[in-house]
CSV table of C-alpha atoms and ligand atoms in Angstrom, one decimal:
chain,number,residue,atom,x,y,z
A,1321,MET,CA,29.0,55.4,17.2
A,1322,ASN,CA,27.9,52.6,14.8
A,1323,LYS,CA,24.5,50.9,15.6
A,1324,THR,CA,24.8,47.5,17.3
A,1325,LEU,CA,23.1,44.4,15.9
A,1326,THR,CA,20.6,44.6,18.7
A,1327,GLN,CA,19.7,48.2,18.0
A,1328,TYR,CA,19.3,47.4,14.3
A,1329,LEU,CA,17.1,44.4,15.0
A,1330,VAL,CA,15.0,46.3,17.6
A,1331,GLU,CA,14.4,49.1,15.1
A,1332,GLN,CA,13.5,46.7,12.3
A,1333,GLN,CA,11.1,45.0,14.7
A,1334,ARG,CA,9.6,48.3,15.9
A,1335,GLN,CA,9.5,50.2,12.6
A,1336,ASN,CA,8.9,47.6,9.9
A,1337,LYS,CA,7.2,44.9,12.0
A,1338,LEU,CA,9.3,42.6,9.8
A,1339,ILE,CA,10.5,40.3,12.5
A,1340,PRO,CA,8.8,39.2,15.7
A,1341,SER,CA,10.9,39.3,18.9
A,1342,GLU,CA,11.5,35.5,18.7
A,1343,VAL,CA,13.4,36.0,15.4
A,1344,ARG,CA,15.3,39.0,16.8
A,1345,LEU,CA,16.4,36.9,19.8
A,1346,LEU,CA,17.3,33.9,17.5
A,1347,ILE,CA,19.5,36.1,15.3
A,1348,GLU,CA,21.2,37.5,18.3
A,1349,VAL,CA,22.0,34.0,19.6
A,1350,ILE,CA,23.3,32.9,16.2
A,1351,ALA,CA,25.5,36.0,16.1
A,1352,ARG,CA,26.9,35.3,19.5
A,1353,ALA,CA,27.6,31.7,18.5
A,1354,CYS,CA,29.4,33.0,15.4
A,1355,LYS,CA,31.5,35.2,17.6
A,1356,ARG,CA,32.6,32.1,19.5
A,1357,ILE,CA,33.3,30.2,16.3
A,1358,GLY,CA,35.4,33.1,15.0
A,1359,HIS,CA,37.3,33.2,18.3
A,1360,THR,CA,37.9,29.5,18.2
A,1361,VAL,CA,38.9,29.5,14.5
A,1362,GLY,CA,41.3,32.4,15.3
A,1363,LYS,CA,43.2,30.4,17.8
A,1364,GLY,CA,44.4,27.9,15.1
A,1365,ALA,CA,47.3,25.8,16.1
A,1366,LEU,CA,47.4,27.5,19.5
A,1367,GLY,CA,44.0,26.0,20.3
A,1368,GLY,CA,44.8,22.6,18.9
A,1369,VAL,CA,41.8,22.9,16.6
A,1370,LEU,CA,43.4,22.4,13.2
A,1371,GLY,CA,43.5,19.1,11.3
A,1372,ASN,CA,41.0,16.3,10.8
A,1373,GLN,CA,38.6,14.9,13.4
A,1374,GLY,CA,39.2,11.4,12.0
A,1375,THR,CA,35.5,11.1,11.1
A,1376,GLU,CA,33.3,11.5,8.0
A,1377,ASN,CA,30.1,13.6,7.8
A,1378,VAL,CA,26.9,12.5,6.1
A,1379,GLN,CA,28.3,13.8,2.8
A,1380,GLY,CA,31.1,11.3,3.1
A,1381,GLU,CA,33.6,14.1,3.6
A,1382,ALA,CA,36.4,14.0,6.1
A,1383,GLN,CA,35.4,16.3,9.0
A,1384,LYS,CA,37.8,18.9,10.3
A,1385,LYS,CA,38.0,19.3,14.1
A,1386,LEU,CA,36.6,22.8,13.6
A,1387,ASP,CA,33.6,21.5,11.6
A,1388,VAL,CA,32.6,19.5,14.6
A,1389,ILE,CA,33.5,22.2,17.2
A,1390,SER,CA,31.5,24.8,15.2
A,1391,ASN,CA,28.5,22.5,14.9
A,1392,GLU,CA,28.6,21.9,18.7
A,1393,ILE,CA,28.8,25.7,19.4
A,1394,LEU,CA,25.7,26.3,17.3
A,1395,LEU,CA,23.7,23.4,18.8
A,1396,GLU,CA,24.5,24.4,22.4
A,1397,ALA,CA,23.8,28.1,21.8
A,1398,ASN,CA,20.4,27.5,20.2
A,1399,GLU,CA,19.0,24.6,22.2
A,1400,TRP,CA,17.7,26.4,25.3
A,1401,GLY,CA,16.3,29.7,24.0
A,1402,GLY,CA,12.8,28.6,23.2
A,1403,GLN,CA,12.7,30.0,19.7
A,1404,LEU,CA,13.4,26.8,17.8
A,1405,ALA,CA,11.5,23.6,17.1
A,1406,ALA,CA,14.6,21.9,15.6
A,1407,MET,CA,17.8,22.4,13.7
A,1408,ALA,CA,19.5,20.9,10.7
A,1409,SER,CA,23.2,21.0,9.7
A,1410,GLU,CA,25.5,19.9,7.0
A,1411,GLU,CA,27.4,18.0,9.7
A,1412,MET,CA,24.4,16.0,11.0
A,1413,GLU,CA,22.6,13.2,9.1
A,1414,THR,CA,19.2,13.9,10.6
A,1415,ILE,CA,17.5,16.9,12.1
A,1416,HIS,CA,18.4,17.8,15.7
A,1417,LYS,CA,15.2,18.2,17.8
A,1418,ILE,CA,15.1,20.5,20.8
A,1419,PRO,CA,15.6,18.3,23.9
A,1420,ASN,CA,12.4,17.9,26.0
A,1421,ARG,CA,14.0,19.8,29.0
A,1422,TYR,CA,13.8,23.0,27.0
A,1423,PRO,CA,10.8,24.9,25.6
A,1424,LYS,CA,10.2,24.6,21.9
A,1425,GLY,CA,9.5,27.5,19.5
A,1426,GLU,CA,8.1,27.8,16.0
A,1427,TYR,CA,11.2,28.3,14.0
A,1428,LEU,CA,13.7,26.0,12.2
A,1429,LEU,CA,17.4,26.8,12.0
A,1430,LEU,CA,19.6,25.3,9.2
A,1431,PHE,CA,23.3,25.9,9.0
A,1432,ASP,CA,26.6,25.0,7.4
A,1433,PRO,CA,28.6,25.5,10.6
A,1434,LEU,CA,31.9,26.0,8.9
A,1435,ASP,CA,31.9,26.4,5.1
A,1436,GLY,CA,35.2,26.2,3.1
A,1437,SER,CA,36.7,23.6,5.4
A,1438,SER,CA,39.5,22.8,2.9
A,1439,ASN,CA,40.8,26.3,3.7
A,1440,ILE,CA,40.9,25.9,7.5
A,1441,ASP,CA,44.5,24.5,7.8
A,1442,VAL,CA,45.9,27.0,5.3
A,1443,ASN,CA,44.4,30.1,7.0
A,1444,VAL,CA,42.1,31.2,4.1
A,1445,SER,CA,38.8,32.8,4.9
A,1446,ILE,CA,36.0,30.5,6.0
A,1447,GLY,CA,32.5,31.1,7.3
A,1448,THR,CA,29.2,30.0,8.9
A,1449,ILE,CA,26.0,30.1,6.8
A,1450,PHE,CA,22.6,30.0,8.3
A,1451,SER,CA,18.9,30.0,7.2
A,1452,ILE,CA,15.8,30.5,9.3
A,1453,LEU,CA,12.4,29.0,8.4
A,1454,LYS,CA,9.1,29.0,10.2
A,1455,ALA,CA,7.8,25.6,11.2
A,1456,PRO,CA,4.5,24.7,9.4
A,1457,GLU,CA,1.3,25.7,11.2
A,1458,ASN,CA,0.3,22.1,11.5
A,1459,ALA,CA,3.5,21.2,13.3
A,1460,THR,CA,2.2,22.7,16.6
A,1461,GLY,CA,1.8,20.1,19.3
A,1462,ARG,CA,3.5,17.3,17.3
A,1463,GLU,CA,7.0,16.0,16.7
A,1464,ILE,CA,8.9,18.0,14.1
A,1465,THR,CA,10.0,15.9,11.1
A,1466,GLU,CA,12.5,16.4,8.3
A,1467,GLU,CA,9.6,17.1,6.0
A,1468,ASP,CA,8.8,20.2,8.0
A,1469,PHE,CA,12.2,21.6,6.8
A,1470,LEU,CA,11.5,20.9,3.1
A,1471,GLN,CA,10.3,24.4,2.2
A,1472,PRO,CA,11.4,26.4,-0.9
A,1473,GLY,CA,14.0,29.1,-0.1
A,1474,SER,CA,11.4,31.8,-0.8
A,1475,LYS,CA,9.9,30.9,2.6
A,1476,GLN,CA,13.1,31.9,4.5
A,1477,VAL,CA,12.4,34.4,7.3
A,1478,ALA,CA,16.0,35.4,7.5
A,1479,ALA,CA,19.4,34.3,6.2
A,1480,GLY,CA,23.0,35.3,6.6
A,1481,TYR,CA,26.6,34.3,7.1
A,1482,ALA,CA,29.6,35.1,9.3
A,1483,LEU,CA,32.9,35.5,7.5
A,1484,TYR,CA,36.1,34.7,9.4
A,1485,GLY,CA,38.6,36.7,7.5
A,1486,PRO,CA,40.9,39.7,8.0
A,1487,GLN,CA,37.7,41.2,9.5
A,1488,THR,CA,35.1,39.1,11.2
A,1489,LEU,CA,31.8,40.1,9.5
A,1490,LEU,CA,28.1,39.2,9.9
A,1491,VAL,CA,26.1,39.7,6.7
A,1492,LEU,CA,22.3,39.4,7.2
A,1493,THR,CA,18.9,39.8,5.5
A,1494,ILE,CA,15.5,39.7,7.2
A,1495,GLY,CA,13.8,40.4,3.9
A,1496,ASN,CA,14.5,44.2,4.0
A,1497,GLY,CA,17.8,44.4,2.1
A,1498,VAL,CA,21.3,43.3,3.1
A,1499,VAL,CA,23.3,44.7,6.0
A,1500,VAL,CA,26.9,44.1,7.1
A,1501,PHE,CA,28.1,44.1,10.7
A,1502,THR,CA,31.8,44.2,11.6
A,1503,LEU,CA,32.9,42.6,14.9
A,1504,ASP,CA,34.6,45.0,17.2
A,1505,ARG,CA,37.0,42.5,18.8
A,1506,GLU,CA,37.8,44.6,21.8
A,1507,LEU,CA,34.1,45.3,22.6
A,1508,GLY,CA,32.9,41.9,21.4
A,1509,SER,CA,30.1,43.8,19.6
A,1510,TRP,CA,28.7,43.4,16.1
A,1511,LEU,CA,28.6,47.0,14.8
A,1512,LEU,CA,26.6,48.1,11.7
A,1513,THR,CA,29.1,49.1,9.0
A,1514,GLN,CA,27.1,48.8,5.7
A,1515,GLU,CA,23.4,49.1,4.9
A,1516,ASN,CA,21.4,48.5,1.7
A,1517,VAL,CA,24.2,46.5,-0.1
A,1518,ARG,CA,23.6,46.6,-3.8
A,1519,ILE,CA,25.3,44.2,-6.4
A,1520,PRO,CA,26.4,46.0,-9.6
A,1521,GLU,CA,24.1,44.5,-12.4
A,1522,ASP,CA,27.1,43.8,-14.7
A,1523,THR,CA,30.5,42.3,-14.1
A,1524,LYS,CA,33.8,41.4,-15.6
A,1525,GLU,CA,34.7,38.8,-12.9
A,1526,PHE,CA,33.8,35.2,-12.8
A,1527,SER,CA,34.3,32.6,-10.1
A,1528,ILE,CA,34.5,28.9,-11.0
A,1529,ASN,CA,36.8,25.9,-10.3
A,1530,MET,CA,38.5,25.8,-13.7
A,1531,SER,CA,40.1,22.4,-12.9
A,1532,ASN,CA,36.7,20.9,-13.6
A,1533,SER,CA,36.3,22.4,-17.1
A,1534,ARG,CA,36.6,19.1,-19.0
A,1535,HIS,CA,33.7,17.7,-16.9
A,1536,TRP,CA,31.3,20.6,-17.5
A,1537,ASP,CA,28.1,20.6,-19.6
A,1538,GLN,CA,28.5,22.2,-23.1
A,1539,PRO,CA,26.7,25.5,-22.2
A,1540,ILE,CA,29.1,26.2,-19.3
A,1541,GLN,CA,32.1,25.3,-21.5
A,1542,HIS,CA,30.9,27.8,-24.1
A,1543,TYR,CA,30.1,30.5,-21.5
A,1544,ILE,CA,33.6,30.3,-19.9
A,1545,GLN,CA,35.3,30.1,-23.3
A,1546,ASP,CA,33.6,33.3,-24.4
A,1547,CYS,CA,34.6,35.0,-21.1
A,1548,LEU,CA,38.2,33.8,-21.7
A,1549,ALA,CA,38.1,35.1,-25.3
A,1550,GLY,CA,38.0,38.6,-23.7
A,1551,SER,CA,37.7,41.9,-25.6
A,1552,THR,CA,38.3,40.3,-29.0
A,1553,GLY,CA,35.7,37.6,-28.4
A,1554,PRO,CA,31.9,37.6,-28.4
A,1555,ARG,CA,31.7,39.3,-25.0
A,1556,GLY,CA,33.7,42.3,-26.2
A,1557,LYS,CA,35.4,42.7,-22.7
A,1558,ASP,CA,38.2,41.1,-20.8
A,1559,PHE,CA,37.3,39.1,-17.7
A,1560,ASN,CA,39.1,38.5,-14.4
A,1561,MET,CA,38.8,35.2,-12.5
A,1562,ARG,CA,38.7,34.5,-8.7
A,1563,TRP,CA,38.3,31.1,-6.9
A,1564,VAL,CA,38.8,31.1,-3.1
A,1565,ALA,CA,37.1,27.7,-2.6
A,1566,SER,CA,35.0,29.2,0.2
A,1567,MET,CA,31.5,30.1,-1.0
A,1568,VAL,CA,31.1,32.6,1.8
A,1569,ALA,CA,34.2,34.5,0.6
A,1570,GLU,CA,33.1,34.4,-3.0
A,1571,VAL,CA,29.5,35.6,-2.2
A,1572,HIS,CA,30.9,38.4,0.0
A,1573,ARG,CA,33.2,39.6,-2.8
A,1574,ILE,CA,30.2,39.6,-5.2
A,1575,LEU,CA,28.0,41.5,-2.7
A,1576,GLN,CA,30.8,44.1,-2.4
A,1577,ARG,CA,31.9,44.5,-6.1
A,1578,GLY,CA,29.7,42.3,-8.3
A,1579,GLY,CA,30.7,39.1,-10.1
A,1580,ILE,CA,29.3,35.8,-11.0
A,1581,PHE,CA,29.8,32.5,-9.0
A,1582,LEU,CA,29.3,29.2,-10.7
A,1583,TYR,CA,29.3,25.7,-9.3
A,1584,PRO,CA,27.4,23.8,-12.0
A,1585,TRP,CA,26.6,20.1,-12.5
A,1586,ASP,CA,29.5,18.1,-14.0
A,1587,LYS,CA,30.0,14.6,-15.2
A,1588,ARG,CA,32.4,13.5,-12.4
A,1589,ASP,CA,29.3,12.2,-10.6
A,1590,PRO,CA,26.3,12.6,-13.0
A,1591,SER,CA,23.9,11.5,-10.2
A,1592,LYS,CA,24.7,14.7,-8.2
A,1593,PRO,CA,23.0,17.9,-9.6
A,1594,GLY,CA,25.9,19.9,-8.2
A,1595,LYS,CA,28.3,20.1,-5.3
A,1596,LEU,CA,26.6,22.7,-3.1
A,1597,ARG,CA,23.7,21.9,-0.8
A,1598,LEU,CA,20.4,23.6,-1.4
A,1599,MET,CA,19.0,24.0,2.1
A,1600,TYR,CA,21.9,25.5,4.0
A,1601,GLU,CA,24.2,26.9,1.3
A,1602,ALA,CA,22.4,27.8,-1.9
A,1603,ASN,CA,19.1,29.0,-0.3
A,1604,PRO,CA,20.5,31.4,2.3
A,1605,MET,CA,23.1,32.8,-0.2
A,1606,SER,CA,20.4,33.1,-2.9
A,1607,MET,CA,18.2,35.1,-0.5
A,1608,LEU,CA,21.1,37.5,0.3
A,1609,ILE,CA,22.0,37.8,-3.4
A,1610,GLU,CA,18.4,38.6,-4.5
A,1611,GLN,CA,17.9,41.0,-1.6
A,1612,ALA,CA,21.0,42.9,-2.8
A,1613,GLY,CA,19.6,43.1,-6.4
A,1614,GLY,CA,21.4,40.0,-7.9
A,1615,ALA,CA,20.0,36.7,-9.3
A,1616,ALA,CA,20.5,33.1,-8.3
A,1617,VAL,CA,19.6,30.1,-10.6
A,1618,ASP,CA,20.3,26.4,-10.9
A,1619,THR,CA,21.2,27.2,-14.6
A,1620,VAL,CA,17.5,27.9,-15.6
A,1621,ASN,CA,15.3,28.0,-12.5
A,1622,ARG,CA,15.3,30.5,-9.7
A,1623,ILE,CA,16.9,28.7,-6.7
A,1624,LEU,CA,14.5,30.1,-4.2
A,1625,ASP,CA,11.6,28.5,-6.1
A,1626,ILE,CA,13.0,24.9,-5.9
A,1627,GLN,CA,10.8,22.6,-3.8
A,1628,PRO,CA,13.3,20.5,-1.8
A,1629,SER,CA,12.9,16.7,-1.6
A,1630,GLN,CA,15.6,16.0,1.0
A,1631,ILE,CA,17.5,18.0,3.6
A,1632,HIS,CA,21.0,17.4,2.1
A,1633,GLN,CA,20.1,17.6,-1.5
A,1634,ARG,CA,22.6,19.3,-3.8
A,1635,VAL,CA,22.0,21.8,-6.5
A,1636,SER,CA,23.8,23.6,-9.4
A,1637,VAL,CA,24.5,27.2,-8.4
A,1638,ILE,CA,24.9,30.2,-10.7
A,1639,LEU,CA,24.6,33.5,-8.8
A,1640,GLY,CA,25.7,37.1,-8.8
A,1641,SER,CA,25.3,40.2,-11.0
A,1642,LYS,CA,21.8,40.1,-12.4
A,1643,ASN,CA,22.7,40.7,-16.1
A,1644,GLU,CA,25.5,38.2,-16.1
A,1645,VAL,CA,23.3,35.5,-14.6
A,1646,GLU,CA,20.8,36.2,-17.4
A,1647,THR,CA,23.7,35.9,-20.0
A,1648,VAL,CA,24.6,32.4,-18.6
A,1649,LYS,CA,20.9,31.4,-18.8
A,1650,LYS,CA,20.9,32.2,-22.5
A,1651,TYR,CA,23.7,29.6,-23.1
A,1652,PHE,CA,21.2,27.0,-21.8
A,1653,GLN,CA,18.3,28.0,-24.0
B,956,LIG,P1,36.1,22.8,-4.7
B,956,LIG,C1,33.6,24.4,0.3
B,956,LIG,O1,33.9,23.0,0.6
B,956,LIG,C2,32.5,24.4,-0.7
B,956,LIG,O2,31.4,23.7,-0.2
B,956,LIG,C3,32.2,25.9,-1.0
B,956,LIG,O3,32.3,26.7,0.1
B,956,LIG,C4,33.1,26.2,-2.1
B,956,LIG,O4,32.6,27.2,-3.0
B,956,LIG,C5,33.3,24.8,-2.8
B,956,LIG,O5,32.9,23.8,-1.9
B,956,LIG,C6,34.7,24.6,-3.3
B,956,LIG,O6,34.7,23.4,-4.1
B,956,LIG,O7,35.6,21.7,-5.6
B,956,LIG,O8,36.7,24.0,-5.5
B,956,LIG,O9,36.9,22.4,-3.6
């Protein structure tokens, strides 16, 4: 019988003293909320949950009904438990403080409630990404502010994602490697199906939105050209390409078989350093990638070292097989 999520977390808490009970309970609540999100997503047209909400989020993007529903599920599930001081979400302009009627804890939860929204209405894999930080020591006894969230990704206590695909998966790191749980839909239990996930250090598979190529910086243009030149070109090997347009699906493929994912700055909107958000997309994914032996940079700097300046800030993302990320960095030097 596969270990349950609870058994895995209790053992990590007991053996490695890696996570206090508050973090174990918090992860279990998040996992339960992701079960509900997956169930709701799975209903599709039968649940009347497809299509647009008719509103825009803080990013100026049209919100899907499921974006809003998923956000609500995570807020409601995490408000009352007493582990959190506040939450932040791609779908909310400002931080969400724990209502006074509930006890407050010392952790901060950040999430992209449903990543890959452009895929919702066409039944392609989407997911929930989450990141757990500890509130600063000096936050005790005072109101939590947005500044309290602005910690580098290296400070994350835990990170993970749920992937709503052919299987419903929960992929998690508490700083002791990466593990995968598969949802047993009959039992409603997350069962441990993979431990110590390791990313192959080399790859022949890149993941980038090629339709943006005329807008890329020169180094990215050169890197992709060299990949496309294949075995007769400077790389001396043929490459394959994948683009699902769901970061969760791309990262999961890379965790399983290696690869490199790139969403670099481009000149469509020069003021934006990239499309993806640092706090609740790039940071949690970078922690998972590094914990599995990969690398994650913003073209030159380690993503987990970036000191955030605002909660919704964007960043260029290049992550995956360690040696391939190093190769891309050389094009920028
Ligand atoms: P594009 C989804 O909207 C997302 O934030 C990531 O999950 C995904 O990798 C990227 O944007 C897709 O972007 O420009 O190809 O639609």
